[in-house]
Each structure stands twice: as structure tokens, then as C-alpha cells.
Short mmCIF file of C-alpha atoms in Angstrom, two decimals:
data_model
loop_
_atom_site.label_atom_id
_atom_site.label_comp_id
_atom_site.label_asym_id
_atom_site.label_seq_id
_atom_site.Cartn_x
_atom_site.Cartn_y
_atom_site.Cartn_z
CA MET O 1063 20.35 1.01 5.30
CA PRO O 1064 16.92 0.71 3.67
CA ARG O 1065 14.33 3.17 4.85
CA ILE O 1066 11.58 1.50 6.84
CA SER O 1067 8.10 2.28 5.52
CA ASP O 1068 5.66 4.26 7.64
CA ARG O 1069 3.33 1.29 7.96
CA GLN O 1070 6.21 -0.98 9.12
CA ARG O 1071 7.37 1.66 11.61
CA ILE O 1072 3.86 2.12 13.00
CA ALA O 1073 3.20 -1.63 13.16
CA GLN O 1074 6.48 -2.14 15.04
CA ASP O 1075 5.72 0.66 17.48
CA ILE O 1076 2.28 -0.79 18.27
CA ARG O 1077 3.85 -4.28 18.56
CA ASP O 1078 6.34 -2.86 21.07
CA LYS O 1079 3.56 -1.21 23.06
CA ILE O 1080 1.63 -4.49 23.18
CA ALA O 1081 4.78 -6.40 24.20
CA SER O 1082 5.58 -3.90 26.96
CA GLY O 1083 2.03 -4.04 28.29
CA GLU O 1084 1.31 -0.39 27.46
CA TYR O 1085 -1.57 -1.76 25.38
CA GLY O 1086 -2.83 -4.69 27.42
CA SER O 1087 -5.05 -7.54 26.30
CA GLY O 1088 -8.48 -6.18 25.40
CA ALA O 1089 -7.27 -2.56 25.27
CA LYS O 1090 -8.80 -0.30 22.64
CA LEU O 1091 -6.22 1.35 20.39
CA PRO O 1092 -6.39 5.09 19.70
CA SER O 1093 -8.58 6.13 16.76
CA LEU O 1094 -7.22 6.29 13.24
CA ARG O 1095 -7.30 10.08 13.46
CA GLU O 1096 -5.38 10.10 16.75
CA MET O 1097 -2.76 7.68 15.46
CA SER O 1098 -2.38 9.61 12.19
CA ALA O 1099 -1.67 12.76 14.19
CA HIS O 1100 0.68 10.93 16.59
CA TYR O 1101 2.77 9.38 13.80
CA GLY O 1102 2.53 12.40 11.50
CA VAL O 1103 1.09 10.45 8.57
CA SER O 1104 -2.19 10.14 6.66
CA ALA O 1105 -4.73 7.50 7.66
CA GLU O 1106 -3.52 5.07 4.97
CA PRO O 1107 -0.21 3.92 6.57
CA VAL O 1108 -1.99 3.57 9.93
CA ARG O 1109 -4.71 1.45 8.30
CA SER O 1110 -2.02 -0.68 6.59
CA ALA O 1111 -0.15 -1.13 9.87
CA LEU O 1112 -3.35 -2.28 11.60
CA LEU O 1113 -3.97 -4.79 8.80
CA ILE O 1114 -0.45 -6.20 9.32
CA LEU O 1115 -1.14 -6.56 13.05
CA GLN O 1116 -4.54 -8.13 12.38
CA ALA O 1117 -2.89 -10.69 10.09
CA GLU O 1118 -0.46 -11.46 12.93
CA GLY O 1119 -3.38 -11.95 15.31
CA LEU O 1120 -2.29 -9.14 17.63
CA VAL O 1121 -5.32 -6.89 17.16
CA GLU O 1122 -8.85 -7.25 15.90
CA GLY O 1123 -11.07 -4.60 14.38
CA HIS O 1124 -14.75 -4.22 15.21
CA GLN O 1125 -16.67 -2.18 12.66
CA GLY O 1126 -17.73 1.13 14.18
CA LYS O 1127 -16.25 0.27 17.58
CA GLY O 1128 -12.52 0.40 17.05
CA VAL O 1129 -9.46 -1.83 17.11
CA TYR O 1130 -8.67 -3.93 20.17
CA VAL O 1131 -5.63 -5.86 21.35
CA THR O 1132 -6.16 -9.62 21.38
CA GLY O 1133 -4.62 -11.81 24.07
CA ALA O 1134 -1.76 -12.77 21.75
CA ARG O 1135 1.79 -11.68 22.52
CA PRO O 1136 4.05 -10.39 19.76
CA ALA O 1137 6.96 -12.63 18.80
CA THR O 1138 10.14 -11.24 20.30
CA ASP O 1139 13.42 -11.49 18.46
#
């Protein structure tokens, strides 16, 4: 079984939290520092995960303000 990368794991976890409603539409995600500590990784995989989610339209970043959940719902398998 291939090992899932940190950024994929983090992106999936955030996707799950959006899908479950834990992070509702318009919710501000924890800071990069908080998420790095939570997932036990450096800032880089967290930043990569957020870029994946931005590309999917699930979150949007606002310079200096943080990253927020959009109204979009993650695709469920």
C-alpha cells in the first residue's frame, strides 16, 4: 500500500471536516502554525494541502487574514 503524503493526508482531513460540517461555510481555518502543530509537520505540507483545497474551490485564502471555507461541498466518493 503506497504511503499517503502528508499534504494529501492533511487535505483529506480538512475535506472531511468540511464535509461533516465541522468547518462550515465561511469558517476560518486554524492558522498555519496551529495546523502544523496539530498534524505534526512543518508549515510546507500544510501550505501544499491548502493549495490543493484552493484548487478544488473548497477554501480561499485572504492575505494577512487567513484561509476560509467557501460554500462548496467536497465531492464524496
